[in-house]
Amino acid sequence: MLRRHARTACTVLAAAGLALAGLQAGSATAVARPEAPSVSTGAGTGAARTLGADAAPPELLRAMERDLGLTRTQALTRLAHEAEAGATAARLRQDLGPAFAGAWVDGPEARTLTVATTRAADAAAIRAAGASVRVVPNDLAALDRAKAALDRAATADAPVRYVDVRANVLVVEEARAGAGDRLLAATGVPRDLVRVVRTAEAPRPLYDIRGGDAYYMGGGGRCSVGFAVTRGTTQGFATAGHCGRTGTSTSGYNQVAQGTFQASVFPGNDMAWVAANSSWTATPYVKGAGGANVQVTGSVLQPVGSSVCRSGSTTGWHCGTIQQHNTSVTYPEGTISGVTRTTVCAEPGDSGGSYISGSQAQGVTSGGSGNCSTGGTTFFQPLNPILQNYGLTLKTTATDPGPGPGEPQPGGTWAVGKVYKAGDVVTYGGGTYRCLQGHQAQTGWEPPTTPALWQRA
């Protein structure tokens, strides 16, 4: 937990956490090596355009060049490939049903999308969609169920659990020898589904209206704004739950009275939102390198392997990649589930700050280990559940006004501002559509015009 206290230079990170050593090397020894076709960016989904990957701001590109070792052209190419890969993987997940075992991108430019399945008969359909195939023994739903069983019994001795889709196993990181095996024995989860990895660190939450800017809690301490939001006419921001409890007052980066926590959950999840007073206005930006504004255009969660950048009030702007979704972490204060694990670094005071991929809001900083001098591992609470749980609308730069005066209203159940998850079904303009990628609906993202997000059912 990287909370920064107001009267000290910084809070020391917990000594334990998430060692990455050994998680990638040799992870695929039990499964067939995939073929490696390139991700097609011309498949007609329009994902790169829909998600704004073709209009990435210069400050984001510069940070990707610095932290991922890319040229500007490679960074743009990677963002386009990631957007298209996410749409392709979402479609294949719907088509494969219970046989789906995960998807990920690889390569400096994310040119290779791999989709795993438990049925060899699915290989032709996956290749036809432009993806590589990996046939594995365990479907993703089975691994997620096993992880849920471990989550219910976990302690801080086995602080992190996640499904490694590349290796097709459930990984348990243990801070104390034997903790992983004891957890398996207590839950009855089969040993062949699990790889236990010893870690020398222990994660804790990152304690601490533009995303990434500092704010201060009335009881002491500093955190970072996640993303600007609105609820009706009220403006505010989403942030981490461990930063403050309901009723906690806040002041802004300039120490001017700012607002009050309206709701907060931690542990279990790590989500909260702050309603600002009339002196503050929500903006559709995240603080980027050098203080430049990075536009926020939506909230589509990107696939494993995608690039992601974080903005925080201590360390500023840093980038890395998404390692796993739906990770569970047991901090000293308790377990949180459903967070995303990344290679982005963070330090005390960065808590609550923004994670953004291209121009798509991903989540708010929860916790991690390491620092931005030697590197580290961090977790973010995905943003869409925060928006949905609290009835919030993400502030974006979208300007499409929708149907003009006298133009027909298409009708249907699809609604601007609603958070949709993969598999949700809506009607629009007389047609029925199935959601492919979780997101908050906005004007200009109507189902017929966004095949990266919606499939005609």
PDB file of N, CA, C and O in Angstrom, residues 13 53 72 84 95-96 125 148 198 205 269 300 310 316 329 355 367 436 445:
ATOM      1  N   LEU A  13       7.751   1.317   1.433  1.00  0.00           N
ATOM      2  CA  LEU A  13       7.004   0.199   0.880  1.00  0.00           C
ATOM      3  C   LEU A  13       7.144  -1.024   1.765  1.00  0.00           C
ATOM      4  O   LEU A  13       8.139  -1.203   2.450  1.00  0.00           O
ATOM      5  N   ALA A  53      -6.816   4.723 -30.808  1.00  0.00           N
ATOM      6  CA  ALA A  53      -5.421   4.301 -30.896  1.00  0.00           C
ATOM      7  C   ALA A  53      -4.681   5.003 -32.024  1.00  0.00           C
ATOM      8  O   ALA A  53      -3.453   5.122 -31.990  1.00  0.00           O
ATOM      9  N   ARG A  72       8.574   5.887 -32.119  1.00  0.00           N
ATOM     10  CA  ARG A  72       7.228   6.462 -32.190  1.00  0.00           C
ATOM     11  C   ARG A  72       6.334   5.638 -33.114  1.00  0.00           C
ATOM     12  O   ARG A  72       5.166   5.374 -32.801  1.00  0.00           O
ATOM     13  N   GLU A  84      -7.108  -3.851 -32.015  1.00  0.00           N
ATOM     14  CA  GLU A  84      -7.702  -4.863 -32.884  1.00  0.00           C
ATOM     15  C   GLU A  84      -7.665  -6.241 -32.233  1.00  0.00           C
ATOM     16  O   GLU A  84      -8.606  -7.031 -32.351  1.00  0.00           O
ATOM     17  N   ASP A  95     -17.487 -16.907 -29.376  1.00  0.00           N
ATOM     18  CA  ASP A  95     -17.675 -18.057 -30.271  1.00  0.00           C
ATOM     19  C   ASP A  95     -17.240 -19.377 -29.615  1.00  0.00           C
ATOM     20  O   ASP A  95     -17.866 -20.410 -29.829  1.00  0.00           O
ATOM     21  N   LEU A  96     -16.166 -19.345 -28.835  1.00  0.00           N
ATOM     22  CA  LEU A  96     -15.628 -20.579 -28.248  1.00  0.00           C
ATOM     23  C   LEU A  96     -16.401 -21.026 -27.020  1.00  0.00           C
ATOM     24  O   LEU A  96     -16.358 -22.195 -26.651  1.00  0.00           O
ATOM     25  N   ALA A 125     -11.010 -22.039 -36.787  1.00  0.00           N
ATOM     26  CA  ALA A 125     -11.748 -20.794 -36.606  1.00  0.00           C
ATOM     27  C   ALA A 125     -10.871 -19.704 -36.002  1.00  0.00           C
ATOM     28  O   ALA A 125     -10.964 -18.535 -36.378  1.00  0.00           O
ATOM     29  N   ALA A 148     -11.168 -18.626  -7.196  1.00  0.00           N
ATOM     30  CA  ALA A 148     -12.169 -18.121  -6.263  1.00  0.00           C
ATOM     31  C   ALA A 148     -12.171 -18.922  -4.969  1.00  0.00           C
ATOM     32  O   ALA A 148     -12.326 -18.361  -3.871  1.00  0.00           O
ATOM     33  N   ARG A 198       7.597 -18.775  -4.960  1.00  0.00           N
ATOM     34  CA  ARG A 198       8.041 -18.112  -3.736  1.00  0.00           C
ATOM     35  C   ARG A 198       8.352 -16.644  -4.034  1.00  0.00           C
ATOM     36  O   ARG A 198       8.962 -16.308  -5.056  1.00  0.00           O
ATOM     37  N   PRO A 205      -1.622  -1.955  -0.157  1.00  0.00           N
ATOM     38  CA  PRO A 205      -2.225  -0.905  -0.976  1.00  0.00           C
ATOM     39  C   PRO A 205      -1.334   0.324  -1.069  1.00  0.00           C
ATOM     40  O   PRO A 205      -0.525   0.595  -0.186  1.00  0.00           O
ATOM     41  N   ASN A 269     -12.869  -5.050  -2.540  1.00  0.00           N
ATOM     42  CA  ASN A 269     -12.415  -4.311  -3.716  1.00  0.00           C
ATOM     43  C   ASN A 269     -11.606  -3.132  -3.207  1.00  0.00           C
ATOM     44  O   ASN A 269     -11.379  -2.996  -2.006  1.00  0.00           O
ATOM     45  N   VAL A 300     -12.570   1.111 -22.274  1.00  0.00           N
ATOM     46  CA  VAL A 300     -12.500  -0.272 -22.748  1.00  0.00           C
ATOM     47  C   VAL A 300     -11.252  -0.945 -22.159  1.00  0.00           C
ATOM     48  O   VAL A 300     -10.128  -0.519 -22.416  1.00  0.00           O
ATOM     49  N   ARG A 310       0.727   4.810 -16.226  1.00  0.00           N
ATOM     50  CA  ARG A 310       0.159   5.243 -14.947  1.00  0.00           C
ATOM     51  C   ARG A 310       0.592   6.663 -14.625  1.00  0.00           C
ATOM     52  O   ARG A 310       1.738   7.043 -14.857  1.00  0.00           O
ATOM     53  N   GLY A 316       4.818  10.525 -11.062  1.00  0.00           N
ATOM     54  CA  GLY A 316       4.450  11.037 -12.371  1.00  0.00           C
ATOM     55  C   GLY A 316       3.991   9.963 -13.325  1.00  0.00           C
ATOM     56  O   GLY A 316       3.147   9.134 -13.000  1.00  0.00           O
ATOM     57  N   VAL A 329      -5.335 -10.238  -4.400  1.00  0.00           N
ATOM     58  CA  VAL A 329      -4.195  -9.855  -3.568  1.00  0.00           C
ATOM     59  C   VAL A 329      -4.650  -9.814  -2.110  1.00  0.00           C
ATOM     60  O   VAL A 329      -5.682  -9.216  -1.802  1.00  0.00           O
ATOM     61  N   TYR A 355      -4.569   4.647 -14.471  1.00  0.00           N
ATOM     62  CA  TYR A 355      -3.955   3.751 -15.454  1.00  0.00           C
ATOM     63  C   TYR A 355      -4.709   3.948 -16.762  1.00  0.00           C
ATOM     64  O   TYR A 355      -5.942   3.852 -16.793  1.00  0.00           O
ATOM     65  N   GLY A 367      -2.192  -1.182  -5.251  1.00  0.00           N
ATOM     66  CA  GLY A 367      -1.024  -1.501  -4.432  1.00  0.00           C
ATOM     67  C   GLY A 367       0.061  -2.130  -5.254  1.00  0.00           C
ATOM     68  O   GLY A 367      -0.044  -2.227  -6.478  1.00  0.00           O
ATOM     69  N   LEU A 436     -19.058  -7.227 -26.800  1.00  0.00           N
ATOM     70  CA  LEU A 436     -17.811  -7.976 -26.939  1.00  0.00           C
ATOM     71  C   LEU A 436     -16.759  -7.573 -25.910  1.00  0.00           C
ATOM     72  O   LEU A 436     -16.013  -8.418 -25.433  1.00  0.00           O
ATOM     73  N   TRP A 445     -20.789   5.746 -29.794  1.00  0.00           N
ATOM     74  CA  TRP A 445     -20.413   4.333 -29.695  1.00  0.00           C
ATOM     75  C   TRP A 445     -21.658   3.444 -29.803  1.00  0.00           C
ATOM     76  O   TRP A 445     -21.765   2.415 -29.146  1.00  0.00           O
TER      77      TRP A 445
END
